[in-house]
Amino acid sequence: MGIGGVVMATKEQKIIFRRMEEILYSYNKYIDKIKKDLEYFNNPVLLKSYSVEKISGSGFMEVKSDIERTEELKVRISNDISRHEEILFRIDSALDMVRDHEDYRFLEMRYFKKMSYEDIATELNAHVRTTYRMRNNILSALEIHFKTQRLIEF
């Protein structure tokens, strides 16, 4: 026990929590990336402007038709979309397991709405220290589910 009944996180836990927070903060970035990739995928004009590095080797440049390049790009973008959807699915699955937790609202406010601890405290009519306790509680509850979903290492 720490000060004022707050459970103090171990050094290892702090590292794990930091990694979990990085993943939670990047949730909306994955959604945005999928939307952007879908725009490129479905728009031939945008697709042509998609940056592709020319493949060179042994003194000659591989020349590909627009159709070949477009198809390769579509495969690459499709793979990116699938990978990002998989990550979002795993995050959502972990979040579903703690949705009924008393401190779940903290997750939404802090990581998805990007609210400060002070704003969260005001919104919840609580002390700022309480928001830090909520963070530790919800991340502790979420940790096993992040591990189960292979979002963080054991």
mmCIF file with all atom_site columns, C-alpha atoms in Angstrom:
data_model
loop_
_atom_site.group_PDB
_atom_site.id
_atom_site.type_symbol
_atom_site.label_atom_id
_atom_site.label_alt_id
_atom_site.label_comp_id
_atom_site.label_asym_id
_atom_site.label_entity_id
_atom_site.label_seq_id
_atom_site.pdbx_PDB_ins_code
_atom_site.Cartn_x
_atom_site.Cartn_y
_atom_site.Cartn_z
_atom_site.occupancy
_atom_site.B_iso_or_equiv
_atom_site.pdbx_formal_charge
_atom_site.auth_seq_id
_atom_site.auth_comp_id
_atom_site.auth_asym_id
_atom_site.auth_atom_id
_atom_site.pdbx_PDB_model_num
ATOM 1   C CA . MET A 1 1   ? 0.000   0.000   0.000   1.00 0.00 ? 1   MET A CA 1
ATOM 2   C CA . GLY A 1 2   ? 1.149   3.463   -0.808  1.00 0.00 ? 2   GLY A CA 1
ATOM 3   C CA . ILE A 1 3   ? 0.071   6.905   0.259   1.00 0.00 ? 3   ILE A CA 1
ATOM 4   C CA . GLY A 1 4   ? -3.631  7.378   0.969   1.00 0.00 ? 4   GLY A CA 1
ATOM 5   C CA . GLY A 1 5   ? -4.563  3.762   0.206   1.00 0.00 ? 5   GLY A CA 1
ATOM 6   C CA . VAL A 1 6   ? -3.291  3.968   -3.370  1.00 0.00 ? 6   VAL A CA 1
ATOM 7   C CA . VAL A 1 7   ? -1.619  0.771   -4.534  1.00 0.00 ? 7   VAL A CA 1
ATOM 8   C CA . MET A 1 8   ? 1.818   1.658   -5.844  1.00 0.00 ? 8   MET A CA 1
ATOM 9   C CA . ALA A 1 9   ? 2.790   0.017   -9.117  1.00 0.00 ? 9   ALA A CA 1
ATOM 10  C CA . THR A 1 10  ? 6.039   -1.949  -9.253  1.00 0.00 ? 10  THR A CA 1
ATOM 11  C CA . LYS A 1 11  ? 8.750   -0.943  -11.724 1.00 0.00 ? 11  LYS A CA 1
ATOM 12  C CA . GLU A 1 12  ? 7.764   -3.864  -13.980 1.00 0.00 ? 12  GLU A CA 1
ATOM 13  C CA . GLN A 1 13  ? 4.092   -2.860  -13.783 1.00 0.00 ? 13  GLN A CA 1
ATOM 14  C CA . LYS A 1 14  ? 4.925   0.717   -14.718 1.00 0.00 ? 14  LYS A CA 1
ATOM 15  C CA . ILE A 1 15  ? 6.693   -0.538  -17.861 1.00 0.00 ? 15  ILE A CA 1
ATOM 16  C CA . ILE A 1 16  ? 3.727   -2.789  -18.717 1.00 0.00 ? 16  ILE A CA 1
ATOM 17  C CA . PHE A 1 17  ? 1.242   0.036   -18.069 1.00 0.00 ? 17  PHE A CA 1
ATOM 18  C CA . ARG A 1 18  ? 3.265   2.375   -20.292 1.00 0.00 ? 18  ARG A CA 1
ATOM 19  C CA . ARG A 1 19  ? 3.172   -0.195  -23.114 1.00 0.00 ? 19  ARG A CA 1
ATOM 20  C CA . MET A 1 20  ? -0.578  -0.687  -22.611 1.00 0.00 ? 20  MET A CA 1
ATOM 21  C CA . GLU A 1 21  ? -1.109  3.068   -22.761 1.00 0.00 ? 21  GLU A CA 1
ATOM 22  C CA . GLU A 1 22  ? 0.826   3.309   -26.034 1.00 0.00 ? 22  GLU A CA 1
ATOM 23  C CA . ILE A 1 23  ? -1.502  0.693   -27.504 1.00 0.00 ? 23  ILE A CA 1
ATOM 24  C CA . LEU A 1 24  ? -4.631  2.422   -26.186 1.00 0.00 ? 24  LEU A CA 1
ATOM 25  C CA . TYR A 1 25  ? -3.465  5.830   -27.456 1.00 0.00 ? 25  TYR A CA 1
ATOM 26  C CA . SER A 1 26  ? -2.820  4.366   -30.923 1.00 0.00 ? 26  SER A CA 1
ATOM 27  C CA . TYR A 1 27  ? -6.341  2.875   -31.199 1.00 0.00 ? 27  TYR A CA 1
ATOM 28  C CA . ASN A 1 28  ? -7.732  5.869   -33.108 1.00 0.00 ? 28  ASN A CA 1
ATOM 29  C CA . LYS A 1 29  ? -4.586  6.006   -35.287 1.00 0.00 ? 29  LYS A CA 1
ATOM 30  C CA . TYR A 1 30  ? -5.302  2.457   -36.472 1.00 0.00 ? 30  TYR A CA 1
ATOM 31  C CA . ILE A 1 31  ? -8.876  3.439   -37.357 1.00 0.00 ? 31  ILE A CA 1
ATOM 32  C CA . ASP A 1 32  ? -7.651  6.520   -39.265 1.00 0.00 ? 32  ASP A CA 1
ATOM 33  C CA . LYS A 1 33  ? -4.994  4.485   -41.100 1.00 0.00 ? 33  LYS A CA 1
ATOM 34  C CA . ILE A 1 34  ? -7.599  1.922   -42.202 1.00 0.00 ? 34  ILE A CA 1
ATOM 35  C CA . LYS A 1 35  ? -9.878  4.713   -43.503 1.00 0.00 ? 35  LYS A CA 1
ATOM 36  C CA . LYS A 1 36  ? -6.987  6.320   -45.404 1.00 0.00 ? 36  LYS A CA 1
ATOM 37  C CA . ASP A 1 37  ? -5.856  2.985   -46.850 1.00 0.00 ? 37  ASP A CA 1
ATOM 38  C CA . LEU A 1 38  ? -9.422  2.205   -47.973 1.00 0.00 ? 38  LEU A CA 1
ATOM 39  C CA . GLU A 1 39  ? -9.548  5.578   -49.761 1.00 0.00 ? 39  GLU A CA 1
ATOM 40  C CA . TYR A 1 40  ? -6.358  4.735   -51.648 1.00 0.00 ? 40  TYR A CA 1
ATOM 41  C CA . PHE A 1 41  ? -7.511  1.187   -52.318 1.00 0.00 ? 41  PHE A CA 1
ATOM 42  C CA . ASN A 1 42  ? -10.808 2.320   -53.849 1.00 0.00 ? 42  ASN A CA 1
ATOM 43  C CA . ASN A 1 43  ? -9.542  5.372   -55.761 1.00 0.00 ? 43  ASN A CA 1
ATOM 44  C CA . PRO A 1 44  ? -7.332  4.673   -58.814 1.00 0.00 ? 44  PRO A CA 1
ATOM 45  C CA . VAL A 1 45  ? -6.129  8.301   -59.007 1.00 0.00 ? 45  VAL A CA 1
ATOM 46  C CA . LEU A 1 46  ? -5.028  8.346   -55.368 1.00 0.00 ? 46  LEU A CA 1
ATOM 47  C CA . LEU A 1 47  ? -3.551  4.874   -55.774 1.00 0.00 ? 47  LEU A CA 1
ATOM 48  C CA . LYS A 1 48  ? -1.199  6.146   -58.506 1.00 0.00 ? 48  LYS A CA 1
ATOM 49  C CA . SER A 1 49  ? 0.060   8.860   -56.135 1.00 0.00 ? 49  SER A CA 1
ATOM 50  C CA . TYR A 1 50  ? 0.730   6.280   -53.388 1.00 0.00 ? 50  TYR A CA 1
ATOM 51  C CA . SER A 1 51  ? 4.479   6.393   -52.813 1.00 0.00 ? 51  SER A CA 1
ATOM 52  C CA . VAL A 1 52  ? 6.278   3.336   -54.147 1.00 0.00 ? 52  VAL A CA 1
ATOM 53  C CA . GLU A 1 53  ? 10.025  2.907   -54.132 1.00 0.00 ? 53  GLU A CA 1
ATOM 54  C CA . LYS A 1 54  ? 11.445  1.765   -57.462 1.00 0.00 ? 54  LYS A CA 1
ATOM 55  C CA . ILE A 1 55  ? 13.036  -1.668  -57.251 1.00 0.00 ? 55  ILE A CA 1
ATOM 56  C CA . SER A 1 56  ? 16.574  -1.558  -58.568 1.00 0.00 ? 56  SER A CA 1
ATOM 57  C CA . GLY A 1 57  ? 19.334  -4.111  -58.603 1.00 0.00 ? 57  GLY A CA 1
ATOM 58  C CA . SER A 1 58  ? 22.354  -5.112  -60.639 1.00 0.00 ? 58  SER A CA 1
ATOM 59  C CA . GLY A 1 59  ? 22.268  -1.983  -62.767 1.00 0.00 ? 59  GLY A CA 1
ATOM 60  C CA . PHE A 1 60  ? 18.769  -2.278  -64.256 1.00 0.00 ? 60  PHE A CA 1
ATOM 61  C CA . MET A 1 61  ? 15.430  -0.898  -63.193 1.00 0.00 ? 61  MET A CA 1
ATOM 62  C CA . GLU A 1 62  ? 12.511  -3.272  -63.061 1.00 0.00 ? 62  GLU A CA 1
ATOM 63  C CA . VAL A 1 63  ? 9.795   -1.813  -65.243 1.00 0.00 ? 63  VAL A CA 1
ATOM 64  C CA . LYS A 1 64  ? 6.246   -2.689  -64.317 1.00 0.00 ? 64  LYS A CA 1
ATOM 65  C CA . SER A 1 65  ? 3.053   -1.765  -66.063 1.00 0.00 ? 65  SER A CA 1
ATOM 66  C CA . ASP A 1 66  ? 0.590   0.499   -64.254 1.00 0.00 ? 66  ASP A CA 1
ATOM 67  C CA . ILE A 1 67  ? -1.719  -2.485  -63.874 1.00 0.00 ? 67  ILE A CA 1
ATOM 68  C CA . GLU A 1 68  ? 1.010   -4.618  -62.250 1.00 0.00 ? 68  GLU A CA 1
ATOM 69  C CA . ARG A 1 69  ? 2.013   -1.773  -59.927 1.00 0.00 ? 69  ARG A CA 1
ATOM 70  C CA . THR A 1 70  ? -1.617  -1.076  -59.049 1.00 0.00 ? 70  THR A CA 1
ATOM 71  C CA . GLU A 1 71  ? -2.248  -4.741  -58.236 1.00 0.00 ? 71  GLU A CA 1
ATOM 72  C CA . GLU A 1 72  ? 0.890   -4.961  -56.071 1.00 0.00 ? 72  GLU A CA 1
ATOM 73  C CA . LEU A 1 73  ? -0.150  -1.832  -54.219 1.00 0.00 ? 73  LEU A CA 1
ATOM 74  C CA . LYS A 1 74  ? -3.653  -3.179  -53.663 1.00 0.00 ? 74  LYS A CA 1
ATOM 75  C CA . VAL A 1 75  ? -2.179  -6.368  -52.164 1.00 0.00 ? 75  VAL A CA 1
ATOM 76  C CA . ARG A 1 76  ? 0.138   -4.360  -49.890 1.00 0.00 ? 76  ARG A CA 1
ATOM 77  C CA . ILE A 1 77  ? -2.651  -1.998  -48.773 1.00 0.00 ? 77  ILE A CA 1
ATOM 78  C CA . SER A 1 78  ? -5.032  -4.926  -48.275 1.00 0.00 ? 78  SER A CA 1
ATOM 79  C CA . ASN A 1 79  ? -2.440  -6.654  -46.052 1.00 0.00 ? 79  ASN A CA 1
ATOM 80  C CA . ASP A 1 80  ? -1.968  -3.451  -44.019 1.00 0.00 ? 80  ASP A CA 1
ATOM 81  C CA . ILE A 1 81  ? -5.719  -3.092  -43.554 1.00 0.00 ? 81  ILE A CA 1
ATOM 82  C CA . SER A 1 82  ? -6.022  -6.729  -42.426 1.00 0.00 ? 82  SER A CA 1
ATOM 83  C CA . ARG A 1 83  ? -3.145  -6.324  -39.955 1.00 0.00 ? 83  ARG A CA 1
ATOM 84  C CA . HIS A 1 84  ? -4.635  -3.150  -38.460 1.00 0.00 ? 84  HIS A CA 1
ATOM 85  C CA . GLU A 1 85  ? -8.126  -4.684  -38.256 1.00 0.00 ? 85  GLU A CA 1
ATOM 86  C CA . GLU A 1 86  ? -6.619  -7.663  -36.423 1.00 0.00 ? 86  GLU A CA 1
ATOM 87  C CA . ILE A 1 87  ? -4.955  -5.362  -33.867 1.00 0.00 ? 87  ILE A CA 1
ATOM 88  C CA . LEU A 1 88  ? -8.198  -3.410  -33.355 1.00 0.00 ? 88  LEU A CA 1
ATOM 89  C CA . PHE A 1 89  ? -10.112 -6.681  -32.940 1.00 0.00 ? 89  PHE A CA 1
ATOM 90  C CA . ARG A 1 90  ? -7.663  -7.823  -30.239 1.00 0.00 ? 90  ARG A CA 1
ATOM 91  C CA . ILE A 1 91  ? -7.853  -4.479  -28.413 1.00 0.00 ? 91  ILE A CA 1
ATOM 92  C CA . ASP A 1 92  ? -11.673 -4.540  -28.602 1.00 0.00 ? 92  ASP A CA 1
ATOM 93  C CA . SER A 1 93  ? -11.736 -8.119  -27.288 1.00 0.00 ? 93  SER A CA 1
ATOM 94  C CA . ALA A 1 94  ? -9.587  -7.120  -24.309 1.00 0.00 ? 94  ALA A CA 1
ATOM 95  C CA . LEU A 1 95  ? -11.705 -4.004  -23.661 1.00 0.00 ? 95  LEU A CA 1
ATOM 96  C CA . ASP A 1 96  ? -14.916 -6.066  -23.786 1.00 0.00 ? 96  ASP A CA 1
ATOM 97  C CA . MET A 1 97  ? -13.627 -8.102  -20.840 1.00 0.00 ? 97  MET A CA 1
ATOM 98  C CA . VAL A 1 98  ? -13.455 -5.002  -18.589 1.00 0.00 ? 98  VAL A CA 1
ATOM 99  C CA . ARG A 1 99  ? -16.427 -3.046  -19.960 1.00 0.00 ? 99  ARG A CA 1
ATOM 100 C CA . ASP A 1 100 ? -18.345 -3.525  -16.685 1.00 0.00 ? 100 ASP A CA 1
ATOM 101 C CA . HIS A 1 101 ? -15.398 -2.363  -14.536 1.00 0.00 ? 101 HIS A CA 1
ATOM 102 C CA . GLU A 1 102 ? -16.197 0.636   -12.335 1.00 0.00 ? 102 GLU A CA 1
ATOM 103 C CA . ASP A 1 103 ? -13.299 2.607   -13.840 1.00 0.00 ? 103 ASP A CA 1
ATOM 104 C CA . TYR A 1 104 ? -13.992 1.829   -17.525 1.00 0.00 ? 104 TYR A CA 1
ATOM 105 C CA . ARG A 1 105 ? -15.104 5.419   -18.205 1.00 0.00 ? 105 ARG A CA 1
ATOM 106 C CA . PHE A 1 106 ? -11.561 6.510   -17.337 1.00 0.00 ? 106 PHE A CA 1
ATOM 107 C CA . LEU A 1 107 ? -10.257 4.484   -20.319 1.00 0.00 ? 107 LEU A CA 1
ATOM 108 C CA . GLU A 1 108 ? -12.636 6.189   -22.710 1.00 0.00 ? 108 GLU A CA 1
ATOM 109 C CA . MET A 1 109 ? -11.895 9.683   -21.422 1.00 0.00 ? 109 MET A CA 1
ATOM 110 C CA . ARG A 1 110 ? -8.116  9.333   -21.147 1.00 0.00 ? 110 ARG A CA 1
ATOM 111 C CA . TYR A 1 111 ? -7.144  7.214   -24.141 1.00 0.00 ? 111 TYR A CA 1
ATOM 112 C CA . PHE A 1 112 ? -9.889  7.755   -26.705 1.00 0.00 ? 112 PHE A CA 1
ATOM 113 C CA . LYS A 1 113 ? -10.996 11.324  -25.959 1.00 0.00 ? 113 LYS A CA 1
ATOM 114 C CA . LYS A 1 114 ? -7.435  12.283  -24.860 1.00 0.00 ? 114 LYS A CA 1
ATOM 115 C CA . MET A 1 115 ? -8.660  14.154  -21.761 1.00 0.00 ? 115 MET A CA 1
ATOM 116 C CA . SER A 1 116 ? -6.189  15.277  -19.094 1.00 0.00 ? 116 SER A CA 1
ATOM 117 C CA . TYR A 1 117 ? -6.290  13.870  -15.559 1.00 0.00 ? 117 TYR A CA 1
ATOM 118 C CA . GLU A 1 118 ? -7.551  17.271  -14.376 1.00 0.00 ? 118 GLU A CA 1
ATOM 119 C CA . ASP A 1 119 ? -10.403 17.308  -16.930 1.00 0.00 ? 119 ASP A CA 1
ATOM 120 C CA . ILE A 1 120 ? -11.348 13.735  -16.035 1.00 0.00 ? 120 ILE A CA 1
ATOM 121 C CA . ALA A 1 121 ? -11.406 14.679  -12.333 1.00 0.00 ? 121 ALA A CA 1
ATOM 122 C CA . THR A 1 122 ? -13.666 17.656  -13.109 1.00 0.00 ? 122 THR A CA 1
ATOM 123 C CA . GLU A 1 123 ? -15.947 15.559  -15.329 1.00 0.00 ? 123 GLU A CA 1
ATOM 124 C CA . LEU A 1 124 ? -16.287 12.855  -12.639 1.00 0.00 ? 124 LEU A CA 1
ATOM 125 C CA . ASN A 1 125 ? -16.447 15.359  -9.778  1.00 0.00 ? 125 ASN A CA 1
ATOM 126 C CA . ALA A 1 126 ? -13.472 13.615  -8.186  1.00 0.00 ? 126 ALA A CA 1
ATOM 127 C CA . HIS A 1 127 ? -9.993  14.492  -6.914  1.00 0.00 ? 127 HIS A CA 1
ATOM 128 C CA . VAL A 1 128 ? -7.097  14.238  -9.393  1.00 0.00 ? 128 VAL A CA 1
ATOM 129 C CA . ARG A 1 129 ? -5.503  11.570  -7.151  1.00 0.00 ? 129 ARG A CA 1
ATOM 130 C CA . THR A 1 130 ? -8.647  9.512   -7.681  1.00 0.00 ? 130 THR A CA 1
ATOM 131 C CA . THR A 1 131 ? -8.103  9.559   -11.453 1.00 0.00 ? 131 THR A CA 1
ATOM 132 C CA . TYR A 1 132 ? -4.603  8.102   -10.999 1.00 0.00 ? 132 TYR A CA 1
ATOM 133 C CA . ARG A 1 133 ? -6.063  5.360   -8.793  1.00 0.00 ? 133 ARG A CA 1
ATOM 134 C CA . MET A 1 134 ? -8.688  4.693   -11.481 1.00 0.00 ? 134 MET A CA 1
ATOM 135 C CA . ARG A 1 135 ? -5.920  4.431   -14.085 1.00 0.00 ? 135 ARG A CA 1
ATOM 136 C CA . ASN A 1 136 ? -4.013  1.869   -12.019 1.00 0.00 ? 136 ASN A CA 1
ATOM 137 C CA . ASN A 1 137 ? -7.186  -0.107  -11.271 1.00 0.00 ? 137 ASN A CA 1
ATOM 138 C CA . ILE A 1 138 ? -8.421  -0.318  -14.848 1.00 0.00 ? 138 ILE A CA 1
ATOM 139 C CA . LEU A 1 139 ? -4.976  -1.023  -16.330 1.00 0.00 ? 139 LEU A CA 1
ATOM 140 C CA . SER A 1 140 ? -4.458  -3.771  -13.715 1.00 0.00 ? 140 SER A CA 1
ATOM 141 C CA . ALA A 1 141 ? -7.792  -5.309  -14.691 1.00 0.00 ? 141 ALA A CA 1
ATOM 142 C CA . LEU A 1 142 ? -6.987  -4.960  -18.398 1.00 0.00 ? 142 LEU A CA 1
ATOM 143 C CA . GLU A 1 143 ? -3.423  -6.324  -18.194 1.00 0.00 ? 143 GLU A CA 1
ATOM 144 C CA . ILE A 1 144 ? -4.301  -10.048 -18.248 1.00 0.00 ? 144 ILE A CA 1
ATOM 145 C CA . HIS A 1 145 ? -6.616  -9.506  -21.224 1.00 0.00 ? 145 HIS A CA 1
ATOM 146 C CA . PHE A 1 146 ? -3.904  -7.605  -23.134 1.00 0.00 ? 146 PHE A CA 1
ATOM 147 C CA . LYS A 1 147 ? -1.581  -10.543 -22.454 1.00 0.00 ? 147 LYS A CA 1
ATOM 148 C CA . THR A 1 148 ? -4.217  -13.083 -23.508 1.00 0.00 ? 148 THR A CA 1
ATOM 149 C CA . GLN A 1 149 ? -4.757  -11.147 -26.752 1.00 0.00 ? 149 GLN A CA 1
ATOM 150 C CA . ARG A 1 150 ? -0.974  -11.082 -27.306 1.00 0.00 ? 150 ARG A CA 1
ATOM 151 C CA . LEU A 1 151 ? -0.963  -7.264  -27.313 1.00 0.00 ? 151 LEU A CA 1
ATOM 152 C CA . ILE A 1 152 ? 1.816   -7.304  -24.690 1.00 0.00 ? 152 ILE A CA 1
ATOM 153 C CA . GLU A 1 153 ? 4.339   -9.978  -23.720 1.00 0.00 ? 153 GLU A CA 1
ATOM 154 C CA . PHE A 1 154 ? 4.065   -12.178 -20.638 1.00 0.00 ? 154 PHE A CA 1
#
